[in-house]
Coordinates of C-alpha atoms and ligand atoms in Angstrom, one line a residue:
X1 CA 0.5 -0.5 -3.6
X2 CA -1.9 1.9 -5.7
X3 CA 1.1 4.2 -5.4
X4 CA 3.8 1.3 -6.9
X5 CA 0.7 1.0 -9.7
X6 CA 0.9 4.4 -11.0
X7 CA 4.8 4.7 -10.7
X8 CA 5.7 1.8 -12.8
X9 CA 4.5 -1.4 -15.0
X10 CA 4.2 -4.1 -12.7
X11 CA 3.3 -8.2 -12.9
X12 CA 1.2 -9.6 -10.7
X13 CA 1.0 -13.4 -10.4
X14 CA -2.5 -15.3 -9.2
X15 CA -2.7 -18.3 -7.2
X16 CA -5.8 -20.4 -7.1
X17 CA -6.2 -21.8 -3.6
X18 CA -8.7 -24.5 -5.2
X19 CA -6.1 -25.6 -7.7
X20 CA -3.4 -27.1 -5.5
X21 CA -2.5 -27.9 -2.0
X22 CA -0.9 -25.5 0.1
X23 CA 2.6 -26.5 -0.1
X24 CA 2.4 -26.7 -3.8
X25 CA 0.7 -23.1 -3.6
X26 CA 3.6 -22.1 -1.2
X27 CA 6.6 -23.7 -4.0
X28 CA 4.9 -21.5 -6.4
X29 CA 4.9 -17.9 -4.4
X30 CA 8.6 -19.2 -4.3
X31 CA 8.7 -19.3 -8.1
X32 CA 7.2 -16.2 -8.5
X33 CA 9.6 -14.1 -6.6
X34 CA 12.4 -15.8 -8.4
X35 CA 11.3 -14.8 -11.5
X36 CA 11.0 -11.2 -10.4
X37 CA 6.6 -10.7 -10.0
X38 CA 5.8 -7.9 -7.7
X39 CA 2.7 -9.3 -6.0
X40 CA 0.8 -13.0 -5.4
X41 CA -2.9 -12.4 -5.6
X42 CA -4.8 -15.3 -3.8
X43 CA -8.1 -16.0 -5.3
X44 CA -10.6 -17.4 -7.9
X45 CA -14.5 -18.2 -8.4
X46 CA -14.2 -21.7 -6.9
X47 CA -12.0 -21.0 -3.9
X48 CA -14.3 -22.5 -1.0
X49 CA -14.0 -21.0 2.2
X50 CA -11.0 -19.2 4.7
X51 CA -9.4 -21.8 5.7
X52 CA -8.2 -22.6 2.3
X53 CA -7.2 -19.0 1.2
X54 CA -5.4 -19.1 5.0
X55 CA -3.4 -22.0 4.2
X56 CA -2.5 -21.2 1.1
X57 CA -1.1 -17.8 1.9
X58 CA 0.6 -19.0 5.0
X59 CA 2.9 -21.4 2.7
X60 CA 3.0 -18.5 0.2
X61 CA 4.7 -16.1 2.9
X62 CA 6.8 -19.1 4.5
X63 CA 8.4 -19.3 0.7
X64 CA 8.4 -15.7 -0.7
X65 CA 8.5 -12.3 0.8
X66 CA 6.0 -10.7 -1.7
X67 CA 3.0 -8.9 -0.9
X68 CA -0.4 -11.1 -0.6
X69 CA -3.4 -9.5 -2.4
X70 CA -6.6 -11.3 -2.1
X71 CA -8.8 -11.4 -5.3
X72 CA -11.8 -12.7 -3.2
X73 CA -15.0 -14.8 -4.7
X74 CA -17.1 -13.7 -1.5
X75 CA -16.6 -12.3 2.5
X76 CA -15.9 -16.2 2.8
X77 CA -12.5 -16.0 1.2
X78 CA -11.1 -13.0 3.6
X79 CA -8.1 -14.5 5.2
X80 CA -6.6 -12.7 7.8
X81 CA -2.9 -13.2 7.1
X82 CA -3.0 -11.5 3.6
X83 CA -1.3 -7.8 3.1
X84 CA -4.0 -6.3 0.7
X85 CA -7.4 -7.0 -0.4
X86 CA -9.0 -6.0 -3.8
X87 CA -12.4 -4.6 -2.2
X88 CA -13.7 -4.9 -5.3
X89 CA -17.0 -4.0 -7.4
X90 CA -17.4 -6.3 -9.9
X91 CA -19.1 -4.3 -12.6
X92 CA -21.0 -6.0 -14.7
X93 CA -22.2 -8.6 -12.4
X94 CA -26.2 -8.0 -12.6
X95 CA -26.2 -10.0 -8.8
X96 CA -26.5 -7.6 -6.2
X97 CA -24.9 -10.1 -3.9
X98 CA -21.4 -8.9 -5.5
X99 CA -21.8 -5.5 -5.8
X100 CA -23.1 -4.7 -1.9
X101 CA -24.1 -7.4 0.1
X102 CA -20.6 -9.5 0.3
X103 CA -19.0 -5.9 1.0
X104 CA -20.4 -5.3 3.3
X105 CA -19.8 -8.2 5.2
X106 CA -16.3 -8.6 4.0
X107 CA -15.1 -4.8 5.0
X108 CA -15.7 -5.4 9.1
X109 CA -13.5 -7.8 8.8
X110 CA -10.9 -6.0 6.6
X111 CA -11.0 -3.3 9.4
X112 CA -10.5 -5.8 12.2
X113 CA -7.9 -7.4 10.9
X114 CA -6.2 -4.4 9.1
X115 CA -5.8 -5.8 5.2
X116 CA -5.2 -3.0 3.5
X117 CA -8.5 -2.4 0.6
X118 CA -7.4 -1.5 -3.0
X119 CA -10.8 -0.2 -3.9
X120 CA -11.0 -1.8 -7.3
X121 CA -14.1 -1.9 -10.3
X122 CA -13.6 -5.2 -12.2
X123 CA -14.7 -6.0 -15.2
X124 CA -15.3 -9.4 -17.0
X125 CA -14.9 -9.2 -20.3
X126 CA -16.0 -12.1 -22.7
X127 CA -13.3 -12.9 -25.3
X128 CA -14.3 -16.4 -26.1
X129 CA -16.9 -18.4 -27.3
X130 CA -16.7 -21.4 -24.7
X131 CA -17.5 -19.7 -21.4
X132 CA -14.2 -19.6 -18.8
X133 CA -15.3 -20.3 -15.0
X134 CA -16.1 -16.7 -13.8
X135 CA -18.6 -16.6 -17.0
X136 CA -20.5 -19.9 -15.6
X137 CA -20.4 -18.7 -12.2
X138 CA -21.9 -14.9 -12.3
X139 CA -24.3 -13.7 -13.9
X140 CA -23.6 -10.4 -15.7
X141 CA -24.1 -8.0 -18.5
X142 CA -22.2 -9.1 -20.7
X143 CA -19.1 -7.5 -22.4
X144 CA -18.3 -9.1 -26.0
X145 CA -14.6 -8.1 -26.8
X146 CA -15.8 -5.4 -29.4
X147 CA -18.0 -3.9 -26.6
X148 CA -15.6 -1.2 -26.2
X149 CA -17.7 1.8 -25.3
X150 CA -19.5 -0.4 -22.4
X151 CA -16.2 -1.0 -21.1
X152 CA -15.3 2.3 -21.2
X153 CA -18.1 3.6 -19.6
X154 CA -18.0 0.9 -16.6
X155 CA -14.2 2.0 -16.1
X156 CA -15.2 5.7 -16.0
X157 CA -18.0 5.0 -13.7
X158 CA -15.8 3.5 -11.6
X159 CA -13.3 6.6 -11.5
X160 CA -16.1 8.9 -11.0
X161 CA -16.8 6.5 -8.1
X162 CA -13.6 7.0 -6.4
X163 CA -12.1 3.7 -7.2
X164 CA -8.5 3.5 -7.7
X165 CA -8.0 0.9 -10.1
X166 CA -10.0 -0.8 -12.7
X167 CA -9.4 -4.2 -13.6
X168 CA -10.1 -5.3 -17.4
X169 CA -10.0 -9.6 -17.2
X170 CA -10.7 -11.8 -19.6
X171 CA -11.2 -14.7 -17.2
X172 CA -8.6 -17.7 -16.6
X173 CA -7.3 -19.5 -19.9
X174 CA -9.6 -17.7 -22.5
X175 CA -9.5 -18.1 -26.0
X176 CA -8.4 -14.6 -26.2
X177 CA -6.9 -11.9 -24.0
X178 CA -8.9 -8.9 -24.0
X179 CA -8.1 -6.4 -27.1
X180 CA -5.3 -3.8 -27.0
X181 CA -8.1 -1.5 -28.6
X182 CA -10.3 -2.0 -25.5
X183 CA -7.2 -0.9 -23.7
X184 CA -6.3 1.7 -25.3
X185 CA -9.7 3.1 -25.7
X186 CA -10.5 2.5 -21.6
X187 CA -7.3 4.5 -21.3
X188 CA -8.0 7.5 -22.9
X189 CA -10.5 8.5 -20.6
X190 CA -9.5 7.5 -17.2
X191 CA -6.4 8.1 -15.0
X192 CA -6.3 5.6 -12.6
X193 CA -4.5 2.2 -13.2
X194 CA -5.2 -0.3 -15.2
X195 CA -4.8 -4.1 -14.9
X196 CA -5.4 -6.6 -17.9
X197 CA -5.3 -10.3 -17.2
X198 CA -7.0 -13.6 -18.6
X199 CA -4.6 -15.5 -21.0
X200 CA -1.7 -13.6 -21.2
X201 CA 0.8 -15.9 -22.5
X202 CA 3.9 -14.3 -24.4
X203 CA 6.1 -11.1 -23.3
X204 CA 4.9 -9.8 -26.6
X205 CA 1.0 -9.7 -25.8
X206 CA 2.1 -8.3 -22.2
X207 CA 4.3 -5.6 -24.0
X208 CA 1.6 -4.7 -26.6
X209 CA -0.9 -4.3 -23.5
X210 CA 1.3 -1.9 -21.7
X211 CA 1.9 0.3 -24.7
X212 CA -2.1 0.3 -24.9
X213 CA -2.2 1.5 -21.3
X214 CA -2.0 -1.3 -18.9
X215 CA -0.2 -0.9 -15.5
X216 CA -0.3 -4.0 -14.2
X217 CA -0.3 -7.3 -16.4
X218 CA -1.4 -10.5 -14.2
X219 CA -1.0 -14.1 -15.1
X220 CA -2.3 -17.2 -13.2
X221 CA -2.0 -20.4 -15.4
X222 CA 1.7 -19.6 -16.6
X223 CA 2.6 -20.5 -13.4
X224 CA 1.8 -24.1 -13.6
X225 CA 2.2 -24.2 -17.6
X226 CA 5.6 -22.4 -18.0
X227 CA 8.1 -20.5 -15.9
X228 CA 10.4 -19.5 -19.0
X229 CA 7.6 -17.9 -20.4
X230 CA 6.6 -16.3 -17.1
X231 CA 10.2 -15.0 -16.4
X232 CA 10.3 -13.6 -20.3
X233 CA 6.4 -12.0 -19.5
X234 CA 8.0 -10.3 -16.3
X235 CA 11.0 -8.6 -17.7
X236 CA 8.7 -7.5 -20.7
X237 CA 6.3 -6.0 -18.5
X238 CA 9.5 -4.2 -16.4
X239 CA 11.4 -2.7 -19.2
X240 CA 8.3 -1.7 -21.3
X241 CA 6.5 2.0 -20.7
X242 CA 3.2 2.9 -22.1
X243 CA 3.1 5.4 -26.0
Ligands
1GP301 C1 -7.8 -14.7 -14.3 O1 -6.6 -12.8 -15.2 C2 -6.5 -14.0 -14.4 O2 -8.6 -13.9 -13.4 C3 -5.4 -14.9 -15.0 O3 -5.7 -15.5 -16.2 O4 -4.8 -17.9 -15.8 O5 -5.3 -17.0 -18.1 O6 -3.4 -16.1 -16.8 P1 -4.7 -16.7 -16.8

């Protein structure tokens, strides 16, 4: 997968498992294969325990054939019928909860049941002024949208670290995406691929973002909101190249 990241722009879509039932989750996946997405990530702050990620990602695969990443809250989330996991550091949380403790009960079970880990540093950034969900669930140091050196220096941290992606979100539904110039700026000092997501809605902010630097574009609430607009994001996000 980190290999498919740095060879070409690719669109991930996320599913929340707490935000429909299974077989609704399952006529999504369907959806987003259709209109051409290259991965289904499985995850968000509320999702409640295993059995819901599992029953979500079993209707995903019975409808699509795309790879399953799970974008997990906690060890609690770790399915064992998804492809890939985002082993993630989320880097400005201030809990140390997310940072080490949940890894290290997540990764036994990662190993056990072979998910492949995408080491990944994530990074909340705070575009708008009503907080979205991940804001009033973590506490963190926060990252205004003209913080652009601390972002930079959380993604080069998390190079130096041997992470091999860095993923800049500006939460689900935000007032505001986070800024090209954060992108662009984040990109001129690392190598490793770059994910932006958190209200991404037109193939023109999706294009902009690649040509900052972005590898991977993700969108979650197109999905329930508008598949035209999903299917016009994707072929953006395929046809455009970074300047
Ligand atoms: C949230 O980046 C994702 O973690 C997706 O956000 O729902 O706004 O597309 P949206």
């Amino acid at each position: 997968m980190i290999e498919l990241m740095e060879k070409r722009k690719l669109h991930f879509s996320l599913i929340d498992p707490d935000k429909q039932d299974a077989k609704e989750a399952g006529k999504m996946a369907y959806n987003c294969e259709r209109y051409g997405s290259d991965a289904i990530m499985v995850g968000g702050s509320t999702v409640p325990d295993r059995e819901t990620a599992y029953r979500t990602i079993e209707e995903i695969k019975k409808n699509s054939n795309l790879p399953v990443i799970i974008f997990p809250n906690s060890a609690h989330t770790i399915a064992e019928n998804a492809d890939y996991i985002f082993f993630m550091d989320f880097l400005n949380s201030t809990e140390l909860e997310f940072k080490r403790e949940q890894h290290m009960l997540g990764a036994k079970l990662v190993k056990k049941w072979g998910i492949k880990p995408i080491p990944m540093g994530y990074i909340v950034i705070s575009t708008s002024r009503r907080p979205t969900t991940v804001e009033t669930k973590m506490k963190m140091n926060v990252i205004r949208e003209d913080d652009v050196e601390k972002a930079v220096d959380y993604a080069i941290y998390a190079e130096c670290m041997g992470m091999r992606c860095v993923y800049l979100d500006a939460g689900s539904n935000p007032e505001k995406p986070v800024p090209n110039e954060m992108i662009r700026a984040v990109r001129k000092e690392i190598d490793i691929p770059i994910i932006v997501g958190g209200g991404i809605k037109t193939a023109e902010e999706a294009t902009r973002k690649i040509k900052a630097g972005a590898n991977v574009i993700v969108t979650g609430s197109l999905l329930e909101e508008n598949l035209e607009k999903l299917g016009e994001i994707i072929r953006a996000v395929h046809s455009a190249s970074s300047v």
